[in-house]
CSV table of C-alpha atoms and ligand atoms in Angstrom, one decimal:
chain,number,residue,atom,x,y,z
X,1,MET,CA,53.0,-44.1,-68.3
X,2,ALA,CA,56.2,-45.5,-66.6
X,3,GLU,CA,58.4,-43.0,-68.3
X,4,ARG,CA,56.2,-40.0,-67.3
X,5,LEU,CA,56.1,-41.2,-63.7
X,6,ALA,CA,59.9,-41.6,-63.7
X,7,ARG,CA,60.4,-38.1,-65.0
X,8,ALA,CA,58.1,-36.8,-62.2
X,9,GLY,CA,60.4,-38.6,-59.7
X,10,VAL,CA,58.0,-41.4,-58.9
X,11,ASP,CA,60.4,-44.2,-58.3
X,12,ASP,CA,58.7,-46.3,-55.6
X,13,PRO,CA,58.0,-49.7,-57.2
X,14,ARG,CA,54.7,-50.2,-55.3
X,15,VAL,CA,53.4,-46.8,-56.5
X,16,ARG,CA,54.5,-47.6,-60.1
X,17,ALA,CA,52.8,-51.0,-60.0
X,18,ALA,CA,49.6,-49.4,-58.8
X,19,PHE,CA,49.5,-47.1,-61.8
X,20,GLU,CA,49.9,-50.1,-64.1
X,21,ARG,CA,46.9,-51.7,-62.5
X,22,VAL,CA,44.4,-48.9,-62.5
X,23,PRO,CA,42.7,-48.2,-65.9
X,24,ARG,CA,42.5,-44.4,-66.1
X,25,HIS,CA,40.4,-44.6,-69.3
X,26,ARG,CA,37.6,-46.1,-67.3
X,27,LEU,CA,37.4,-43.1,-65.0
X,28,ILE,CA,37.1,-40.2,-67.4
X,29,PRO,CA,34.2,-39.3,-69.8
X,30,ASP,CA,34.1,-41.6,-72.8
X,31,ALA,CA,34.6,-38.8,-75.3
X,32,LEU,CA,38.0,-38.1,-73.8
X,33,ALA,CA,39.1,-41.7,-73.2
X,34,GLY,CA,41.6,-41.3,-76.1
X,35,GLN,CA,43.6,-38.9,-73.9
X,36,ALA,CA,43.6,-41.1,-70.9
X,37,TYR,CA,47.3,-42.0,-71.0
X,38,ARG,CA,48.6,-38.5,-71.7
X,39,ASP,CA,50.2,-36.8,-68.8
X,40,THR,CA,47.6,-34.0,-68.6
X,41,ALA,CA,44.7,-33.0,-66.4
X,42,ILE,CA,41.3,-33.9,-68.0
X,43,PRO,CA,37.8,-32.3,-67.4
X,44,ILE,CA,35.4,-34.6,-65.6
X,45,GLY,CA,32.4,-32.3,-65.5
X,46,GLU,CA,31.0,-29.9,-63.0
X,47,GLY,CA,34.0,-27.6,-63.7
X,48,GLN,CA,36.4,-30.2,-62.1
X,49,THR,CA,39.4,-32.1,-63.4
X,50,ILE,CA,41.2,-35.3,-62.9
X,51,SER,CA,44.9,-34.5,-62.2
X,52,ALA,CA,47.7,-35.5,-64.5
X,53,PRO,CA,49.2,-38.9,-63.6
X,54,SER,CA,52.5,-37.5,-62.7
X,55,VAL,CA,50.9,-35.2,-60.1
X,56,VAL,CA,48.8,-38.1,-58.7
X,57,GLY,CA,52.0,-40.1,-58.6
X,58,ALA,CA,54.0,-37.5,-56.8
X,59,MET,CA,51.3,-36.9,-54.2
X,60,THR,CA,50.8,-40.7,-53.7
X,61,GLN,CA,54.5,-41.4,-53.3
X,62,ALA,CA,54.7,-38.5,-50.8
X,63,LEU,CA,52.2,-40.3,-48.6
X,64,GLU,CA,54.7,-43.2,-48.0
X,65,LEU,CA,52.0,-45.9,-47.8
X,66,VAL,CA,53.1,-49.4,-46.9
X,67,GLY,CA,49.7,-51.1,-47.2
X,68,SER,CA,48.2,-51.1,-43.6
X,69,GLU,CA,47.0,-47.5,-43.6
X,70,THR,CA,43.6,-45.9,-43.3
X,71,VAL,CA,43.7,-43.0,-45.8
X,72,LEU,CA,41.4,-39.9,-46.1
X,73,GLU,CA,41.1,-38.3,-49.5
X,74,VAL,CA,39.4,-34.9,-49.8
X,75,GLY,CA,38.0,-34.5,-53.3
X,76,THR,CA,37.0,-37.8,-54.9
X,77,GLY,CA,36.4,-36.3,-58.4
X,78,SER,CA,36.8,-39.1,-60.9
X,79,ALA,CA,38.0,-41.6,-58.3
X,80,TYR,CA,41.3,-42.1,-60.1
X,81,GLN,CA,43.4,-41.2,-57.1
X,82,ALA,CA,41.1,-43.2,-54.8
X,83,ALA,CA,41.6,-46.3,-57.0
X,84,ILE,CA,45.4,-45.8,-56.9
X,85,LEU,CA,45.2,-45.4,-53.1
X,86,ALA,CA,43.1,-48.5,-52.8
X,87,GLU,CA,45.9,-50.5,-54.3
X,88,LEU,CA,48.4,-49.2,-51.7
X,89,ALA,CA,46.5,-48.9,-48.4
X,90,ALA,CA,44.1,-51.0,-46.4
X,91,ARG,CA,41.2,-48.6,-46.4
X,92,VAL,CA,40.3,-45.3,-48.2
X,93,ILE,CA,37.7,-42.9,-47.0
X,94,SER,CA,37.1,-40.3,-49.8
X,95,ILE,CA,34.9,-37.2,-49.5
X,96,GLU,CA,33.4,-35.3,-52.5
X,97,ARG,CA,31.2,-32.2,-52.2
X,98,VAL,CA,29.5,-32.4,-55.7
X,99,PRO,CA,26.7,-35.0,-55.6
X,100,ARG,CA,26.9,-36.0,-59.2
X,101,LEU,CA,30.6,-36.6,-59.0
X,102,ALA,CA,30.2,-38.6,-55.8
X,103,ALA,CA,27.6,-40.8,-57.4
X,104,SER,CA,29.6,-41.4,-60.6
X,105,ALA,CA,32.8,-42.1,-58.5
X,106,ARG,CA,30.9,-44.8,-56.6
X,107,ARG,CA,29.7,-46.4,-59.8
X,108,ALA,CA,33.2,-46.3,-61.3
X,109,LEU,CA,34.8,-47.9,-58.3
X,110,ASP,CA,32.1,-50.6,-58.2
X,111,GLY,CA,32.7,-51.2,-61.9
X,112,LEU,CA,36.4,-51.7,-61.2
X,113,GLY,CA,35.7,-54.1,-58.4
X,114,VAL,CA,37.4,-51.8,-55.8
X,115,SER,CA,35.9,-52.7,-52.4
X,116,ASN,CA,38.1,-50.9,-49.9
X,117,VAL,CA,37.1,-47.3,-50.7
X,118,VAL,CA,34.1,-45.6,-49.2
X,119,VAL,CA,32.9,-42.4,-50.9
X,120,TYR,CA,31.0,-39.8,-48.7
X,121,LEU,CA,29.2,-36.8,-49.9
X,122,GLY,CA,30.1,-33.7,-47.9
X,123,ASP,CA,32.6,-31.0,-47.0
X,124,GLY,CA,36.0,-32.7,-46.8
X,125,THR,CA,37.7,-29.7,-45.1
X,126,ARG,CA,35.9,-30.9,-42.0
X,127,GLY,CA,37.5,-34.3,-42.3
X,128,ARG,CA,35.5,-37.3,-40.9
X,129,PRO,CA,35.9,-37.5,-37.1
X,130,ALA,CA,34.0,-40.8,-37.0
X,131,ASP,CA,36.9,-42.5,-38.9
X,132,ALA,CA,39.8,-40.6,-37.5
X,133,PRO,CA,42.7,-40.7,-36.9
X,134,PHE,CA,44.1,-41.2,-40.4
X,135,ASP,CA,47.5,-42.5,-41.2
X,136,ALA,CA,47.6,-40.5,-44.3
X,137,ILE,CA,45.5,-37.6,-45.7
X,138,VAL,CA,45.6,-36.4,-49.3
X,139,VAL,CA,43.8,-33.1,-50.3
X,140,THR,CA,43.3,-33.0,-54.1
X,141,ALA,CA,41.9,-29.5,-54.4
X,142,GLY,CA,43.7,-26.3,-53.6
X,143,GLY,CA,42.9,-24.4,-50.5
X,144,PRO,CA,44.0,-21.1,-48.9
X,145,THR,CA,45.4,-22.9,-45.8
X,146,ILE,CA,45.7,-26.4,-44.4
X,147,PRO,CA,42.3,-27.1,-42.8
X,148,ASP,CA,42.7,-27.4,-39.0
X,149,PRO,CA,40.3,-30.4,-38.7
X,150,LEU,CA,42.5,-32.4,-41.0
X,151,LEU,CA,45.6,-31.6,-38.9
X,152,ASP,CA,43.6,-32.7,-35.8
X,153,GLN,CA,42.5,-35.9,-37.5
X,154,LEU,CA,46.0,-36.9,-38.6
X,155,ALA,CA,47.5,-39.8,-36.6
X,156,VAL,CA,50.9,-39.2,-34.8
X,157,GLY,CA,53.5,-40.3,-37.4
X,158,GLY,CA,50.9,-39.6,-40.2
X,159,ARG,CA,51.4,-37.6,-43.4
X,160,LEU,CA,49.1,-35.0,-45.0
X,161,VAL,CA,49.8,-34.0,-48.6
X,162,GLY,CA,48.0,-31.3,-50.5
X,163,PRO,CA,48.2,-28.0,-52.4
X,164,PHE,CA,47.8,-24.8,-50.4
X,165,GLY,CA,48.2,-21.1,-51.2
X,166,GLU,CA,46.7,-18.7,-53.7
X,167,ARG,CA,43.8,-19.5,-56.0
X,168,ASP,CA,45.9,-19.5,-59.2
X,169,GLU,CA,49.0,-21.2,-57.8
X,170,GLN,CA,49.6,-23.4,-54.8
X,171,ARG,CA,52.5,-25.0,-53.0
X,172,LEU,CA,52.3,-28.8,-52.8
X,173,MET,CA,53.1,-29.5,-49.2
X,174,ARG,CA,53.7,-32.5,-47.0
X,175,ILE,CA,52.9,-32.2,-43.3
X,176,ARG,CA,54.1,-34.8,-40.9
X,177,ARG,CA,52.6,-35.1,-37.4
X,178,THR,CA,55.6,-35.8,-35.2
X,179,SER,CA,53.8,-35.8,-31.8
X,180,GLU,CA,50.4,-34.8,-30.3
X,181,THR,CA,51.4,-31.2,-30.6
X,182,ASP,CA,54.1,-31.0,-33.3
X,183,TYR,CA,54.0,-30.9,-37.1
X,184,THR,CA,56.8,-30.5,-39.7
X,185,GLN,CA,56.2,-29.1,-43.2
X,186,GLU,CA,58.0,-29.8,-46.4
X,187,TRP,CA,57.6,-28.1,-49.7
X,188,ILE,CA,57.2,-30.6,-52.6
X,189,GLY,CA,56.6,-28.3,-55.6
X,190,ARG,CA,54.4,-25.7,-57.3
X,191,CYS,CA,51.0,-26.7,-58.8
X,192,ARG,CA,47.6,-25.5,-59.8
X,193,PHE,CA,44.5,-27.3,-58.6
X,194,VAL,CA,40.8,-26.6,-58.7
X,195,ASP,CA,39.4,-24.8,-55.6
X,196,LEU,CA,39.0,-26.5,-52.3
X,197,VAL,CA,35.5,-25.1,-51.4
X,198,GLY,CA,34.2,-25.4,-47.8
X,199,ALA,CA,34.2,-24.3,-44.2
X,200,HIS,CA,38.0,-24.5,-44.1
X,201,GLY,CA,38.6,-23.7,-47.7
X,202,TRP,CA,37.5,-21.0,-50.2
X,203,ARG,CA,33.9,-19.6,-50.0
X,204,GLU,CA,31.6,-20.8,-52.8
F,301,SAH,N1,41.2,-36.8,-56.7
F,301,SAH,C1,40.5,-36.4,-57.9
F,301,SAH,C2,40.7,-35.0,-58.2
F,301,SAH,C3,39.5,-34.3,-58.6
F,301,SAH,S1,39.6,-32.5,-58.6
F,301,SAH,C4,40.7,-37.3,-59.0
F,301,SAH,O1,41.6,-38.2,-59.0
F,301,SAH,O2,40.0,-37.2,-60.0
F,301,SAH,C5,39.1,-32.0,-57.0
F,301,SAH,C6,37.8,-32.5,-56.5
F,301,SAH,O3,37.7,-31.9,-55.2
F,301,SAH,C7,36.6,-32.0,-57.3
F,301,SAH,O4,35.8,-33.1,-57.6
F,301,SAH,C8,35.9,-31.1,-56.3
F,301,SAH,O5,34.5,-31.1,-56.4
F,301,SAH,C9,36.3,-31.6,-54.9
F,301,SAH,N2,36.2,-30.7,-53.8
F,301,SAH,C10,36.5,-29.4,-53.7
F,301,SAH,N3,36.3,-28.9,-52.4
F,301,SAH,C11,35.9,-30.0,-51.7
F,301,SAH,C12,35.5,-30.2,-50.3
F,301,SAH,N4,35.6,-29.2,-49.4
F,301,SAH,N5,35.2,-31.5,-49.9
F,301,SAH,C13,35.1,-32.5,-50.8
F,301,SAH,N6,35.5,-32.4,-52.1
F,301,SAH,C14,35.8,-31.1,-52.6
């Protein structure tokens, strides 16, 4: 795992240590547990996938977490990324739109003893105004554009990382809110994620 993360440019020691601590095999279907430590995406049911560790690593590192943050994750899926974020931030709010995945993610996090992640069922493209502003936001499904509510709910100084673009290929972007009214955008790489479906995403 360490070698793959290194190749993906994940060199932050805190991020690397978080990957050592989270058991990926406990967050994927039993039948596929043998593949848990390969650097590939793995199906988790409902047509969704858990991203490859190198991708989760690159996205996590791009969030520049120091430990005090409240983080919003859009797309809980297997809860793998949520469990990694839980190691690196104070509090994680994660939103999943598929009921069965939200339920199994909650069970998996409980099973791992992770207590600083709350999973909500709903459309994450609307964010979660009740818990905003967020110091960091990670979108783990690919949308046509960066959802406006997420930009609004990002704290000044905060970072938003996610894949945006076409359905079959997206640009992994980092957006930084530099003031109430200003944002900067950086391009991290190309990627392909499952669809971000919702009011500010793709139509069902
Ligand atoms: N972070 C996850 C990645 C799962 S794949 C992991 O570590 O496993 C992306 C997930 O985003 C899927 O579970 C999909 O159902 C969910 N999703 C897609 N659109 C969404 C939306 N608008 N709100 C919340 N979840 C969404």
